[in-house]
Amino acid sequence: MRTKGRLDGKVAIITGAGSGIGRATAVLFAREGAKLVMADIRDEALEETLRLVKAEGCDAIGEKTDVSVEEQVKALIGLALETYSRVDILCNNAGISGSLAGIEDQDAGEWKQVFQVNVMGAVFGIKHVARHMQERRCGAIVNTSSVAGIRSGAGGNAYSASKAALINFTRTAACDLGGYNVRVNAVCPGLIETHMTKPIFDYAREKGKEGKLGSRCELRRYGTPEEVAAAILFLASDEASYITGQALPVDGGNTASLNLPGMKV
Ligand code: NAP
């Protein structure tokens, strides 16, 4: 017999659920008893996550959604309410990395696209779920930001700026919604092996330098999607009932130190 799950009876929306951190979060939430409404821009990837969570006995649906398009996000939340009559948790996790172009080669169109997905995707999600959560006077929202939003050196210019914007939007949304008992927090992952970071991992492995990946972290290693999912679960669960407006690094201690080259054994 299954023991009581930490999300029993809750309905959670997860964006970017087709891959990496979003998929790991979906599987963990499924194990903890949530009903899931999962979204991703990639149809087939979403189907695979749907298969995985259903194998956990989860009641779930998947809907192809581009979070950069407000009407699609609104429709996703409408679908969740139509299907399950409530939304307890929203994970704004979908994101794109953009390029690593030098400062002199910045492209305005790319900046707009990175902000449209990484920032506006979360804005649209919170905007369209807010009234429902306000009326019920409960809800937990977790945005996936990044260590790139705290320090430089972990992504391109537009990506880092978008993740910093997402951290501050997390705070302002938490202030707007706190009076309704709706909590808004963010996780800030460090280097995690996912589809997004595959080129970094492929390159390092090709050069025989896999051991160097994550070596500047205090824990001397990179992280897994499951380790980020565990932090998202905590912030989404009632265990975090007095935590709001916070951005939690999940980074092996990376942002805890000055990280000066040559200072580590
Ligand atoms: P991932 O494996 O690429 O998963 C992200 C998923 O979101 C992909 O399926 C992606 O599809 C999808 N997506 C992209 N744009 C979308 C859109 N407009 N609407 C809906 N879905 C969209 O990457 P991940 O590493 O798990 O990333 C999840 C989140 O963690 C992102 O916000 C990312 O910035 C953040 N993060 C990751 C790391 C890391 O080291 N991996 C570190 C810090 C923060 P496509 O593959 O087609 O883009």
PDB file of C-alpha atoms and ligand atoms in Angstrom:
ATOM      1  CA  MET A   1       0.000   0.000   0.000  1.00  0.00           C
ATOM      2  CA  ARG A   2       1.298   3.484  -0.940  1.00  0.00           C
ATOM      3  CA  THR A   3       2.114   5.748   1.998  1.00  0.00           C
ATOM      4  CA  LYS A   4       0.642   9.264   2.001  1.00  0.00           C
ATOM      5  CA  GLY A   5       2.150  11.442  -0.725  1.00  0.00           C
ATOM      6  CA  ARG A   6       3.310  14.998  -0.108  1.00  0.00           C
ATOM      7  CA  LEU A   7       1.031  16.269  -2.890  1.00  0.00           C
ATOM      8  CA  ASP A   8      -1.951  13.987  -2.426  1.00  0.00           C
ATOM      9  CA  GLY A   9      -5.130  15.562  -3.827  1.00  0.00           C
ATOM     10  CA  LYS A  10      -3.285  18.512  -5.418  1.00  0.00           C
ATOM     11  CA  VAL A  11      -3.435  19.556  -9.053  1.00  0.00           C
ATOM     12  CA  ALA A  12      -0.186  20.828 -10.555  1.00  0.00           C
ATOM     13  CA  ILE A  13       0.619  22.455 -13.881  1.00  0.00           C
ATOM     14  CA  ILE A  14       4.208  21.986 -15.076  1.00  0.00           C
ATOM     15  CA  THR A  15       5.580  23.698 -18.182  1.00  0.00           C
ATOM     16  CA  GLY A  16       8.600  22.368 -20.037  1.00  0.00           C
ATOM     17  CA  ALA A  17       7.531  18.937 -18.750  1.00  0.00           C
ATOM     18  CA  GLY A  18       8.790  17.105 -21.829  1.00  0.00           C
ATOM     19  CA  SER A  19      12.417  17.071 -20.798  1.00  0.00           C
ATOM     20  CA  GLY A  20      15.077  17.512 -18.126  1.00  0.00           C
ATOM     21  CA  ILE A  21      14.050  19.279 -14.923  1.00  0.00           C
ATOM     22  CA  GLY A  22      10.386  19.515 -15.960  1.00  0.00           C
ATOM     23  CA  ARG A  23      10.155  15.781 -16.655  1.00  0.00           C
ATOM     24  CA  ALA A  24      11.922  14.882 -13.389  1.00  0.00           C
ATOM     25  CA  THR A  25       9.520  17.207 -11.534  1.00  0.00           C
ATOM     26  CA  ALA A  26       6.519  15.599 -13.216  1.00  0.00           C
ATOM     27  CA  VAL A  27       7.666  12.087 -12.247  1.00  0.00           C
ATOM     28  CA  LEU A  28       8.381  13.154  -8.651  1.00  0.00           C
ATOM     29  CA  PHE A  29       5.040  14.975  -8.335  1.00  0.00           C
ATOM     30  CA  ALA A  30       3.314  11.871  -9.731  1.00  0.00           C
ATOM     31  CA  ARG A  31       4.974   9.711  -7.080  1.00  0.00           C
ATOM     32  CA  GLU A  32       3.830  12.190  -4.420  1.00  0.00           C
ATOM     33  CA  GLY A  33       0.194  11.878  -5.455  1.00  0.00           C
ATOM     34  CA  ALA A  34      -0.448  14.998  -7.580  1.00  0.00           C
ATOM     35  CA  LYS A  35      -2.717  15.154 -10.601  1.00  0.00           C
ATOM     36  CA  LEU A  36      -0.786  16.705 -13.458  1.00  0.00           C
ATOM     37  CA  VAL A  37      -1.388  19.072 -16.348  1.00  0.00           C
ATOM     38  CA  MET A  38       1.825  19.068 -18.316  1.00  0.00           C
ATOM     39  CA  ALA A  39       2.873  21.367 -21.131  1.00  0.00           C
ATOM     40  CA  ASP A  40       5.750  21.495 -23.557  1.00  0.00           C
ATOM     41  CA  ILE A  41       6.416  22.868 -27.008  1.00  0.00           C
ATOM     42  CA  ARG A  42       7.638  19.385 -28.042  1.00  0.00           C
ATOM     43  CA  ASP A  43       4.774  16.971 -28.635  1.00  0.00           C
ATOM     44  CA  GLU A  44       6.665  13.692 -28.636  1.00  0.00           C
ATOM     45  CA  ALA A  45       8.721  14.539 -25.571  1.00  0.00           C
ATOM     46  CA  LEU A  46       5.525  15.407 -23.718  1.00  0.00           C
ATOM     47  CA  GLU A  47       3.984  12.075 -24.758  1.00  0.00           C
ATOM     48  CA  GLU A  48       6.950  10.252 -23.244  1.00  0.00           C
ATOM     49  CA  THR A  49       6.595  12.134 -19.936  1.00  0.00           C
ATOM     50  CA  LEU A  50       2.886  11.354 -19.971  1.00  0.00           C
ATOM     51  CA  ARG A  51       3.753   7.676 -20.361  1.00  0.00           C
ATOM     52  CA  LEU A  52       6.233   7.863 -17.460  1.00  0.00           C
ATOM     53  CA  VAL A  53       3.840   9.550 -15.017  1.00  0.00           C
ATOM     54  CA  LYS A  54       0.981   7.248 -15.961  1.00  0.00           C
ATOM     55  CA  ALA A  55       3.280   4.320 -15.160  1.00  0.00           C
ATOM     56  CA  GLU A  56       3.392   5.828 -11.641  1.00  0.00           C
ATOM     57  CA  GLY A  57      -0.406   5.578 -11.504  1.00  0.00           C
ATOM     58  CA  CYS A  58      -0.830   9.336 -11.992  1.00  0.00           C
ATOM     59  CA  ASP A  59      -3.986  10.987 -13.330  1.00  0.00           C
ATOM     60  CA  ALA A  60      -2.438  13.326 -15.932  1.00  0.00           C
ATOM     61  CA  ILE A  61      -2.937  15.141 -19.197  1.00  0.00           C
ATOM     62  CA  GLY A  62      -0.468  16.752 -21.567  1.00  0.00           C
ATOM     63  CA  GLU A  63      -1.075  19.716 -23.824  1.00  0.00           C
ATOM     64  CA  LYS A  64       1.293  21.054 -26.451  1.00  0.00           C
ATOM     65  CA  THR A  65       1.788  24.672 -25.400  1.00  0.00           C
ATOM     66  CA  ASP A  66       4.152  27.463 -26.333  1.00  0.00           C
ATOM     67  CA  VAL A  67       4.491  29.462 -23.114  1.00  0.00           C
ATOM     68  CA  SER A  68       5.618  32.525 -25.046  1.00  0.00           C
ATOM     69  CA  VAL A  69       2.093  32.880 -26.473  1.00  0.00           C
ATOM     70  CA  GLU A  70      -0.332  34.309 -23.925  1.00  0.00           C
ATOM     71  CA  GLU A  71      -3.451  32.774 -25.496  1.00  0.00           C
ATOM     72  CA  GLN A  72      -1.899  29.297 -25.297  1.00  0.00           C
ATOM     73  CA  VAL A  73      -0.986  29.696 -21.619  1.00  0.00           C
ATOM     74  CA  LYS A  74      -4.480  30.998 -20.860  1.00  0.00           C
ATOM     75  CA  ALA A  75      -5.950  27.984 -22.679  1.00  0.00           C
ATOM     76  CA  LEU A  76      -3.668  25.607 -20.733  1.00  0.00           C
ATOM     77  CA  ILE A  77      -4.906  26.955 -17.410  1.00  0.00           C
ATOM     78  CA  GLY A  78      -8.490  26.820 -18.707  1.00  0.00           C
ATOM     79  CA  LEU A  79      -7.948  23.178 -19.641  1.00  0.00           C
ATOM     80  CA  ALA A  80      -6.607  22.385 -16.157  1.00  0.00           C
ATOM     81  CA  LEU A  81      -9.658  23.989 -14.521  1.00  0.00           C
ATOM     82  CA  GLU A  82     -12.030  22.266 -16.920  1.00  0.00           C
ATOM     83  CA  THR A  83     -10.422  18.876 -16.293  1.00  0.00           C
ATOM     84  CA  TYR A  84      -9.710  18.987 -12.551  1.00  0.00           C
ATOM     85  CA  SER A  85     -11.722  22.038 -11.342  1.00  0.00           C
ATOM     86  CA  ARG A  86      -8.729  23.431  -9.459  1.00  0.00           C
ATOM     87  CA  VAL A  87      -5.064  24.343  -9.715  1.00  0.00           C
ATOM     88  CA  ASP A  88      -2.995  24.151  -6.519  1.00  0.00           C
ATOM     89  CA  ILE A  89       0.502  24.367  -7.988  1.00  0.00           C
ATOM     90  CA  LEU A  90       2.004  26.088 -11.014  1.00  0.00           C
ATOM     91  CA  CYS A  91       5.591  25.339 -12.060  1.00  0.00           C
ATOM     92  CA  ASN A  92       6.799  27.832 -14.656  1.00  0.00           C
ATOM     93  CA  ASN A  93       9.737  25.758 -15.789  1.00  0.00           C
ATOM     94  CA  ALA A  94       9.977  26.017 -19.602  1.00  0.00           C
ATOM     95  CA  GLY A  95      13.005  27.950 -20.737  1.00  0.00           C
ATOM     96  CA  ILE A  96      15.465  28.458 -23.574  1.00  0.00           C
ATOM     97  CA  SER A  97      19.148  29.287 -23.388  1.00  0.00           C
ATOM     98  CA  GLY A  98      19.725  31.605 -26.348  1.00  0.00           C
ATOM     99  CA  SER A  99      23.195  31.996 -27.780  1.00  0.00           C
ATOM    100  CA  LEU A 100      26.544  32.728 -26.194  1.00  0.00           C
ATOM    101  CA  ALA A 101      27.304  35.535 -28.652  1.00  0.00           C
ATOM    102  CA  GLY A 102      29.754  38.210 -27.525  1.00  0.00           C
ATOM    103  CA  ILE A 103      28.446  41.586 -26.356  1.00  0.00           C
ATOM    104  CA  GLU A 104      29.182  43.211 -29.713  1.00  0.00           C
ATOM    105  CA  ASP A 105      27.083  40.615 -31.547  1.00  0.00           C
ATOM    106  CA  GLN A 106      23.892  40.796 -29.491  1.00  0.00           C
ATOM    107  CA  ASP A 107      20.750  40.329 -31.551  1.00  0.00           C
ATOM    108  CA  ALA A 108      17.612  42.205 -30.485  1.00  0.00           C
ATOM    109  CA  GLY A 109      15.306  39.536 -31.915  1.00  0.00           C
ATOM    110  CA  GLU A 110      16.994  36.855 -29.857  1.00  0.00           C
ATOM    111  CA  TRP A 111      16.823  38.933 -26.660  1.00  0.00           C
ATOM    112  CA  LYS A 112      13.090  39.374 -27.254  1.00  0.00           C
ATOM    113  CA  GLN A 113      12.577  35.640 -27.796  1.00  0.00           C
ATOM    114  CA  VAL A 114      14.580  34.661 -24.708  1.00  0.00           C
ATOM    115  CA  PHE A 115      12.615  37.155 -22.582  1.00  0.00           C
ATOM    116  CA  GLN A 116       9.326  36.120 -24.187  1.00  0.00           C
ATOM    117  CA  VAL A 117       9.851  32.482 -23.123  1.00  0.00           C
ATOM    118  CA  ASN A 118      11.834  32.806 -19.876  1.00  0.00           C
ATOM    119  CA  VAL A 119      10.083  35.847 -18.388  1.00  0.00           C
ATOM    120  CA  MET A 120       6.765  36.389 -20.162  1.00  0.00           C
ATOM    121  CA  GLY A 121       6.009  32.645 -20.069  1.00  0.00           C
ATOM    122  CA  ALA A 122       5.976  32.885 -16.265  1.00  0.00           C
ATOM    123  CA  VAL A 123       4.153  36.235 -16.312  1.00  0.00           C
ATOM    124  CA  PHE A 124       1.361  34.737 -18.453  1.00  0.00           C
ATOM    125  CA  GLY A 125       1.131  31.666 -16.218  1.00  0.00           C
ATOM    126  CA  ILE A 126       0.834  33.666 -13.005  1.00  0.00           C
ATOM    127  CA  LYS A 127      -1.492  36.235 -14.576  1.00  0.00           C
ATOM    128  CA  HIS A 128      -3.983  33.598 -15.698  1.00  0.00           C
ATOM    129  CA  VAL A 129      -3.889  31.416 -12.589  1.00  0.00           C
ATOM    130  CA  ALA A 130      -3.909  34.305 -10.105  1.00  0.00           C
ATOM    131  CA  ARG A 131      -7.638  34.955  -9.915  1.00  0.00           C
ATOM    132  CA  HIS A 132      -8.417  31.277  -9.328  1.00  0.00           C
ATOM    133  CA  MET A 133      -5.786  30.997  -6.580  1.00  0.00           C
ATOM    134  CA  GLN A 134      -6.877  34.303  -5.021  1.00  0.00           C
ATOM    135  CA  GLU A 135     -10.485  33.111  -4.859  1.00  0.00           C
ATOM    136  CA  ARG A 136      -9.449  29.846  -3.209  1.00  0.00           C
ATOM    137  CA  ARG A 137      -6.973  31.673  -0.991  1.00  0.00           C
ATOM    138  CA  CYS A 138      -4.273  29.072  -1.586  1.00  0.00           C
ATOM    139  CA  GLY A 139      -1.689  28.181  -4.160  1.00  0.00           C
ATOM    140  CA  ALA A 140       2.012  27.593  -4.675  1.00  0.00           C
ATOM    141  CA  ILE A 141       3.957  28.800  -7.683  1.00  0.00           C
ATOM    142  CA  VAL A 142       7.552  27.798  -8.413  1.00  0.00           C
ATOM    143  CA  ASN A 143       9.518  29.457 -11.199  1.00  0.00           C
ATOM    144  CA  THR A 144      12.676  27.856 -12.581  1.00  0.00           C
ATOM    145  CA  SER A 145      15.285  30.605 -12.707  1.00  0.00           C
ATOM    146  CA  SER A 146      19.036  29.869 -12.696  1.00  0.00           C
ATOM    147  CA  VAL A 147      22.331  30.670 -11.002  1.00  0.00           C
ATOM    148  CA  ALA A 148      22.807  32.696 -14.197  1.00  0.00           C
ATOM    149  CA  GLY A 149      20.256  35.113 -12.744  1.00  0.00           C
ATOM    150  CA  ILE A 150      22.389  35.576  -9.601  1.00  0.00           C
ATOM    151  CA  ARG A 151      25.942  35.658 -10.978  1.00  0.00           C
ATOM    152  CA  SER A 152      27.469  36.055 -14.423  1.00  0.00           C
ATOM    153  CA  GLY A 153      29.344  33.317 -16.232  1.00  0.00           C
ATOM    154  CA  ALA A 154      26.618  30.676 -16.411  1.00  0.00           C
ATOM    155  CA  GLY A 155      24.927  31.622 -19.661  1.00  0.00           C
ATOM    156  CA  GLY A 156      24.646  34.167 -22.439  1.00  0.00           C
ATOM    157  CA  ASN A 157      23.759  37.814 -21.885  1.00  0.00           C
ATOM    158  CA  ALA A 158      20.057  37.556 -22.675  1.00  0.00           C
ATOM    159  CA  TYR A 159      19.674  34.303 -20.728  1.00  0.00           C
ATOM    160  CA  SER A 160      21.320  35.706 -17.590  1.00  0.00           C
ATOM    161  CA  ALA A 161      19.315  38.930 -17.751  1.00  0.00           C
ATOM    162  CA  SER A 162      16.075  36.990 -18.265  1.00  0.00           C
ATOM    163  CA  LYS A 163      16.750  34.742 -15.282  1.00  0.00           C
ATOM    164  CA  ALA A 164      17.561  37.769 -13.091  1.00  0.00           C
ATOM    165  CA  ALA A 165      14.282  39.331 -14.237  1.00  0.00           C
ATOM    166  CA  LEU A 166      12.481  36.127 -13.334  1.00  0.00           C
ATOM    167  CA  ILE A 167      13.909  36.238  -9.799  1.00  0.00           C
ATOM    168  CA  ASN A 168      12.656  39.765  -9.274  1.00  0.00           C
ATOM    169  CA  PHE A 169       9.300  38.964 -10.855  1.00  0.00           C
ATOM    170  CA  THR A 170       9.078  36.067  -8.382  1.00  0.00           C
ATOM    171  CA  ARG A 171       9.458  38.584  -5.552  1.00  0.00           C
ATOM    172  CA  THR A 172       6.971  41.112  -6.891  1.00  0.00           C
ATOM    173  CA  ALA A 173       4.412  38.386  -7.628  1.00  0.00           C
ATOM    174  CA  ALA A 174       4.930  37.027  -4.100  1.00  0.00           C
ATOM    175  CA  CYS A 175       4.160  40.509  -2.727  1.00  0.00           C
ATOM    176  CA  ASP A 176       1.053  40.837  -4.913  1.00  0.00           C
ATOM    177  CA  LEU A 177      -0.300  37.426  -3.949  1.00  0.00           C
ATOM    178  CA  GLY A 178       0.912  36.986  -0.365  1.00  0.00           C
ATOM    179  CA  GLY A 179      -2.287  38.491   1.059  1.00  0.00           C
ATOM    180  CA  TYR A 180      -4.230  35.703  -0.604  1.00  0.00           C
ATOM    181  CA  ASN A 181      -2.065  32.940   0.870  1.00  0.00           C
ATOM    182  CA  VAL A 182      -0.562  32.287  -2.554  1.00  0.00           C
ATOM    183  CA  ARG A 183       3.191  31.652  -2.368  1.00  0.00           C
ATOM    184  CA  VAL A 184       5.616  32.386  -5.206  1.00  0.00           C
ATOM    185  CA  ASN A 185       9.201  31.122  -5.124  1.00  0.00           C
ATOM    186  CA  ALA A 186      11.979  30.268  -7.548  1.00  0.00           C
ATOM    187  CA  VAL A 187      14.670  27.633  -7.810  1.00  0.00           C
ATOM    188  CA  CYS A 188      18.037  28.602  -9.278  1.00  0.00           C
ATOM    189  CA  PRO A 189      19.720  25.486 -10.620  1.00  0.00           C
ATOM    190  CA  GLY A 190      23.434  25.336 -11.298  1.00  0.00           C
ATOM    191  CA  LEU A 191      24.825  23.099 -14.030  1.00  0.00           C
ATOM    192  CA  ILE A 192      22.412  20.199 -14.575  1.00  0.00           C
ATOM    193  CA  GLU A 193      22.662  17.546 -17.281  1.00  0.00           C
ATOM    194  CA  THR A 194      19.588  17.950 -19.517  1.00  0.00           C
ATOM    195  CA  HIS A 195      18.701  18.380 -23.175  1.00  0.00           C
ATOM    196  CA  MET A 196      19.459  22.112 -22.805  1.00  0.00           C
ATOM    197  CA  THR A 197      23.025  21.528 -21.610  1.00  0.00           C
ATOM    198  CA  LYS A 198      23.718  18.511 -23.861  1.00  0.00           C
ATOM    199  CA  PRO A 199      26.154  20.448 -26.076  1.00  0.00           C
ATOM    200  CA  ILE A 200      28.262  21.374 -23.011  1.00  0.00           C
ATOM    201  CA  PHE A 201      28.333  17.772 -21.795  1.00  0.00           C
ATOM    202  CA  ASP A 202      28.972  16.348 -25.283  1.00  0.00           C
ATOM    203  CA  TYR A 203      31.859  18.759 -25.799  1.00  0.00           C
ATOM    204  CA  ALA A 204      33.432  18.010 -22.407  1.00  0.00           C
ATOM    205  CA  ARG A 205      33.128  14.240 -22.926  1.00  0.00           C
ATOM    206  CA  GLU A 206      34.578  14.508 -26.410  1.00  0.00           C
ATOM    207  CA  LYS A 207      37.597  16.315 -24.956  1.00  0.00           C
ATOM    208  CA  GLY A 208      37.886  13.869 -22.034  1.00  0.00           C
ATOM    209  CA  LYS A 209      37.088  16.667 -19.587  1.00  0.00           C
ATOM    210  CA  GLU A 210      33.861  15.406 -18.062  1.00  0.00           C
ATOM    211  CA  GLY A 211      35.473  15.419 -14.610  1.00  0.00           C
ATOM    212  CA  LYS A 212      35.884  19.204 -14.891  1.00  0.00           C
ATOM    213  CA  LEU A 213      32.134  19.776 -15.253  1.00  0.00           C
ATOM    214  CA  GLY A 214      30.841  21.198 -12.001  1.00  0.00           C
ATOM    215  CA  SER A 215      34.324  21.106 -10.462  1.00  0.00           C
ATOM    216  CA  ARG A 216      34.042  24.809  -9.460  1.00  0.00           C
ATOM    217  CA  CYS A 217      31.043  23.961  -7.263  1.00  0.00           C
ATOM    218  CA  GLU A 218      31.657  23.408  -3.556  1.00  0.00           C
ATOM    219  CA  LEU A 219      30.302  19.864  -3.960  1.00  0.00           C
ATOM    220  CA  ARG A 220      32.745  19.355  -6.888  1.00  0.00           C
ATOM    221  CA  ARG A 221      30.157  17.972  -9.292  1.00  0.00           C
ATOM    222  CA  TYR A 222      27.270  18.922 -11.552  1.00  0.00           C
ATOM    223  CA  GLY A 223      23.688  18.216 -10.544  1.00  0.00           C
ATOM    224  CA  THR A 224      20.854  16.037 -11.737  1.00  0.00           C
ATOM    225  CA  PRO A 225      17.316  16.999 -12.787  1.00  0.00           C
ATOM    226  CA  GLU A 226      16.035  14.908  -9.859  1.00  0.00           C
ATOM    227  CA  GLU A 227      17.965  17.081  -7.358  1.00  0.00           C
ATOM    228  CA  VAL A 228      16.280  20.207  -8.742  1.00  0.00           C
ATOM    229  CA  ALA A 229      12.899  18.467  -8.798  1.00  0.00           C
ATOM    230  CA  ALA A 230      13.290  17.703  -5.082  1.00  0.00           C
ATOM    231  CA  ALA A 231      13.706  21.432  -4.342  1.00  0.00           C
ATOM    232  CA  ILE A 232      10.723  22.305  -6.545  1.00  0.00           C
ATOM    233  CA  LEU A 233       8.655  19.704  -4.691  1.00  0.00           C
ATOM    234  CA  PHE A 234       9.610  21.204  -1.334  1.00  0.00           C
ATOM    235  CA  LEU A 235       8.685  24.747  -2.389  1.00  0.00           C
ATOM    236  CA  ALA A 236       5.431  23.535  -3.978  1.00  0.00           C
ATOM    237  CA  SER A 237       4.419  21.484  -0.948  1.00  0.00           C
ATOM    238  CA  ASP A 238       2.779  22.547   2.297  1.00  0.00           C
ATOM    239  CA  GLU A 239       6.128  21.945   4.019  1.00  0.00           C
ATOM    240  CA  ALA A 240       7.143  25.365   2.623  1.00  0.00           C
ATOM    241  CA  SER A 241       3.957  27.046   3.924  1.00  0.00           C
ATOM    242  CA  TYR A 242       5.854  30.028   5.413  1.00  0.00           C
ATOM    243  CA  ILE A 243       8.260  30.549   2.506  1.00  0.00           C
ATOM    244  CA  THR A 244       7.489  33.030  -0.256  1.00  0.00           C
ATOM    245  CA  GLY A 245       9.356  35.469  -2.486  1.00  0.00           C
ATOM    246  CA  GLN A 246      12.583  33.449  -2.292  1.00  0.00           C
ATOM    247  CA  ALA A 247      15.030  32.252  -4.930  1.00  0.00           C
ATOM    248  CA  LEU A 248      16.689  29.030  -3.800  1.00  0.00           C
ATOM    249  CA  PRO A 249      19.997  28.094  -5.424  1.00  0.00           C
ATOM    250  CA  VAL A 250      20.237  24.362  -6.167  1.00  0.00           C
ATOM    251  CA  ASP A 251      23.809  24.534  -7.310  1.00  0.00           C
ATOM    252  CA  GLY A 252      26.177  22.428  -5.219  1.00  0.00           C
ATOM    253  CA  GLY A 253      27.243  25.585  -3.387  1.00  0.00           C
ATOM    254  CA  ASN A 254      28.343  27.350  -6.560  1.00  0.00           C
ATOM    255  CA  THR A 255      26.904  30.765  -5.649  1.00  0.00           C
ATOM    256  CA  ALA A 256      28.038  30.426  -2.023  1.00  0.00           C
ATOM    257  CA  SER A 257      31.663  31.153  -2.838  1.00  0.00           C
ATOM    258  CA  LEU A 258      33.722  33.673  -4.753  1.00  0.00           C
ATOM    259  CA  ASN A 259      34.942  30.738  -6.783  1.00  0.00           C
ATOM    260  CA  LEU A 260      38.368  32.163  -7.488  1.00  0.00           C
ATOM    261  CA  PRO A 261      40.414  30.058  -9.888  1.00  0.00           C
ATOM    262  CA  GLY A 262      43.216  28.232  -8.151  1.00  0.00           C
ATOM    263  CA  MET A 263      41.557  28.364  -4.717  1.00  0.00           C
ATOM    264  CA  LYS A 264      40.249  24.813  -4.866  1.00  0.00           C
ATOM    265  CA  VAL A 265      42.115  21.547  -4.367  1.00  0.00           C
TER     266      VAL A 265
HETATM  267  P1  NAP B   1      15.334  21.031 -21.317  1.00  0.00           P
HETATM  268  O1  NAP B   1      15.736  19.628 -21.039  1.00  0.00           O
HETATM  269  O2  NAP B   1      15.626  21.622 -22.638  1.00  0.00           O
HETATM  270  O3  NAP B   1      13.770  21.172 -20.976  1.00  0.00           O
HETATM  271  C1  NAP B   1      13.050  22.332 -21.248  1.00  0.00           C
HETATM  272  C2  NAP B   1      11.818  21.958 -22.051  1.00  0.00           C
HETATM  273  O4  NAP B   1      11.047  23.175 -22.283  1.00  0.00           O
HETATM  274  C3  NAP B   1      12.183  21.419 -23.443  1.00  0.00           C
HETATM  275  O5  NAP B   1      11.358  20.342 -23.806  1.00  0.00           O
HETATM  276  C4  NAP B   1      11.958  22.630 -24.314  1.00  0.00           C
HETATM  277  O6  NAP B   1      11.743  22.338 -25.681  1.00  0.00           O
HETATM  278  C5  NAP B   1      10.725  23.215 -23.672  1.00  0.00           C
HETATM  279  N1  NAP B   1      10.430  24.560 -24.130  1.00  0.00           N
HETATM  280  C6  NAP B   1      11.277  25.461 -24.696  1.00  0.00           C
HETATM  281  N2  NAP B   1      10.613  26.563 -25.058  1.00  0.00           N
HETATM  282  C7  NAP B   1       9.319  26.374 -24.738  1.00  0.00           C
HETATM  283  C8  NAP B   1       8.160  27.147 -24.887  1.00  0.00           C
HETATM  284  N3  NAP B   1       8.185  28.340 -25.487  1.00  0.00           N
HETATM  285  N4  NAP B   1       6.978  26.644 -24.435  1.00  0.00           N
HETATM  286  C9  NAP B   1       6.935  25.424 -23.862  1.00  0.00           C
HETATM  287  N5  NAP B   1       8.002  24.626 -23.701  1.00  0.00           N
HETATM  288  C10 NAP B   1       9.199  25.097 -24.141  1.00  0.00           C
HETATM  289  O7  NAP B   1      16.028  22.003 -20.281  1.00  0.00           O
HETATM  290  P2  NAP B   1      16.149  22.000 -18.682  1.00  0.00           P
HETATM  291  O8  NAP B   1      17.580  22.122 -18.405  1.00  0.00           O
HETATM  292  O9  NAP B   1      15.359  20.932 -18.070  1.00  0.00           O
HETATM  293  O10 NAP B   1      15.477  23.420 -18.414  1.00  0.00           O
HETATM  294  C11 NAP B   1      14.344  23.611 -17.570  1.00  0.00           C
HETATM  295  C12 NAP B   1      14.474  24.974 -16.918  1.00  0.00           C
HETATM  296  O11 NAP B   1      15.632  24.939 -16.071  1.00  0.00           O
HETATM  297  C13 NAP B   1      14.697  26.122 -17.906  1.00  0.00           C
HETATM  298  O12 NAP B   1      13.959  27.236 -17.484  1.00  0.00           O
HETATM  299  C14 NAP B   1      16.187  26.393 -17.774  1.00  0.00           C
HETATM  300  O13 NAP B   1      16.515  27.716 -18.122  1.00  0.00           O
HETATM  301  C15 NAP B   1      16.407  26.092 -16.322  1.00  0.00           C
HETATM  302  N6  NAP B   1      17.801  25.822 -15.937  1.00  0.00           N
HETATM  303  C16 NAP B   1      18.486  24.751 -16.459  1.00  0.00           C
HETATM  304  C17 NAP B   1      19.802  24.546 -16.047  1.00  0.00           C
HETATM  305  C18 NAP B   1      20.632  23.396 -16.560  1.00  0.00           C
HETATM  306  O14 NAP B   1      21.850  23.353 -16.288  1.00  0.00           O
HETATM  307  N7  NAP B   1      20.056  22.457 -17.289  1.00  0.00           N
HETATM  308  C19 NAP B   1      20.411  25.408 -15.132  1.00  0.00           C
HETATM  309  C20 NAP B   1      19.676  26.475 -14.645  1.00  0.00           C
HETATM  310  C21 NAP B   1      18.374  26.671 -15.045  1.00  0.00           C
HETATM  311  P3  NAP B   1      12.993  22.554 -26.710  1.00  0.00           P
HETATM  312  O15 NAP B   1      13.965  21.460 -26.428  1.00  0.00           O
HETATM  313  O16 NAP B   1      12.353  22.468 -28.063  1.00  0.00           O
HETATM  314  O17 NAP B   1      13.566  23.917 -26.430  1.00  0.00           O
END
